[in-house]
CSV table of C-alpha atoms in Angstrom, one decimal:
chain,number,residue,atom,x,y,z
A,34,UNK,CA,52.9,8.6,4.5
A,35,UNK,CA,51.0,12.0,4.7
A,36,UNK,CA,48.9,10.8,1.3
A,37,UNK,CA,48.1,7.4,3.0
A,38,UNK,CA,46.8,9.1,5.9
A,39,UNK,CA,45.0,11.5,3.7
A,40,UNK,CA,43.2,8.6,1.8
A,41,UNK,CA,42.6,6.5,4.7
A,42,UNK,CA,40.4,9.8,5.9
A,43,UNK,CA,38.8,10.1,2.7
A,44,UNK,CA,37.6,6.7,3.2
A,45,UNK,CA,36.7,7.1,6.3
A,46,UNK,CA,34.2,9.8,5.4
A,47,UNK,CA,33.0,7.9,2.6
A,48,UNK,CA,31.9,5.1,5.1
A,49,UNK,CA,30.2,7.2,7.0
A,50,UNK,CA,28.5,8.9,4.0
A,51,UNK,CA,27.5,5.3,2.8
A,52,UNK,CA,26.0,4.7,6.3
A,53,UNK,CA,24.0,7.6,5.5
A,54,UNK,CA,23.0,6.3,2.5
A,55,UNK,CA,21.8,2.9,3.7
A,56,UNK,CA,20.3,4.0,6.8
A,57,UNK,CA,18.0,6.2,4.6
A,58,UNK,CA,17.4,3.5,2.0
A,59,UNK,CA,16.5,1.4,5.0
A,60,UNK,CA,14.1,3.8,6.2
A,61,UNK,CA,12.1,3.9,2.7
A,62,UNK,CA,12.0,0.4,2.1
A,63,UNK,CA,10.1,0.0,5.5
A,64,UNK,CA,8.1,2.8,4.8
A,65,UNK,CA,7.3,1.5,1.3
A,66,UNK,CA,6.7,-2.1,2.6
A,67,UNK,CA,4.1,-0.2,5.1
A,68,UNK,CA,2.5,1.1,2.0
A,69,UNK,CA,1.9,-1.7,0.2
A,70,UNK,CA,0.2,-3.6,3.6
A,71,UNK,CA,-2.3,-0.7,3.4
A,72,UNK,CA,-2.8,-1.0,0.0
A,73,UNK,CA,-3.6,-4.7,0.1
A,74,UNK,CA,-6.0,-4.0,2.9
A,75,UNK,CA,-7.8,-1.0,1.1
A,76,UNK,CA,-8.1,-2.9,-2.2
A,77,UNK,CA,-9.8,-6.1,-0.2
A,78,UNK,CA,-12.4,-3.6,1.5
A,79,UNK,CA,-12.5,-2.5,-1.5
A,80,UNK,CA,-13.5,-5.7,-3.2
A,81,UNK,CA,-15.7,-6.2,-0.2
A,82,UNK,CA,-17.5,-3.4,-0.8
A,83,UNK,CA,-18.3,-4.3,-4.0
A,84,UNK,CA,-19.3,-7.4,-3.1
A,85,UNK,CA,-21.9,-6.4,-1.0
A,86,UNK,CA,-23.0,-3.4,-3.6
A,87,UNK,CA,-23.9,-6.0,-5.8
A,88,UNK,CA,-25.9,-8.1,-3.4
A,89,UNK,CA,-27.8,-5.0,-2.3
A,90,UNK,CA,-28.8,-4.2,-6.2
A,91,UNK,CA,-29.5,-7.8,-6.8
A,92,UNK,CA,-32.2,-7.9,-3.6
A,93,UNK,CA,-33.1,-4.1,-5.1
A,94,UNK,CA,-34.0,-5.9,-8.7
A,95,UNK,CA,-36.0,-8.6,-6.9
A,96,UNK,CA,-37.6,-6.5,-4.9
A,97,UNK,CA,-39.0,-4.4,-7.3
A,98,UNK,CA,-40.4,-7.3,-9.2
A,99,UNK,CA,-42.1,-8.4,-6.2
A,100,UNK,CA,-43.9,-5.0,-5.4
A,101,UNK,CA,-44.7,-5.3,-9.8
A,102,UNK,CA,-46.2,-8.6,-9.6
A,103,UNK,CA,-48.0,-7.4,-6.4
A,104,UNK,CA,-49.6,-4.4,-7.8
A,105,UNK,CA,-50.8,-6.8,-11.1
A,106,UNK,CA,-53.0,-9.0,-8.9
């Protein structure tokens, strides 16, 4: 009886351990789900960004034709 009662304790503890465990590991997975929104977010501004780099360089390169051909005449 004593040796029932001391491994229905252990198991007990161990529960509670394992609640540790899982509240933890629920802890990081939102964290790591936050994570990955801002990374989705920072690599579409990214793209964005280059987007409208090479829009800038494309006017850049025409513009500097123009003021060329200008100069020629």
């Amino acid at each position: 009886k004593d040796r029932l009662l001391r491994l229905e304790a252990a198991l007990a503890s161990k529960d509670a351990g394992n609640e540790g465990h899982m509240r933890t590991i629920s802890e990081l997975q939102s964290k790591l789900e936050d994570v990955n929104t801002q990374l989705v977010l920072e690599r579409q501004k990214g793209e964005k960004l280059a987007l409208e780099n090479f829009k800038l360089q494309y006017r850049i390169v025409h513009l500097v034709r123009a003021i060329r051909e200008a100069d020629l005449k």
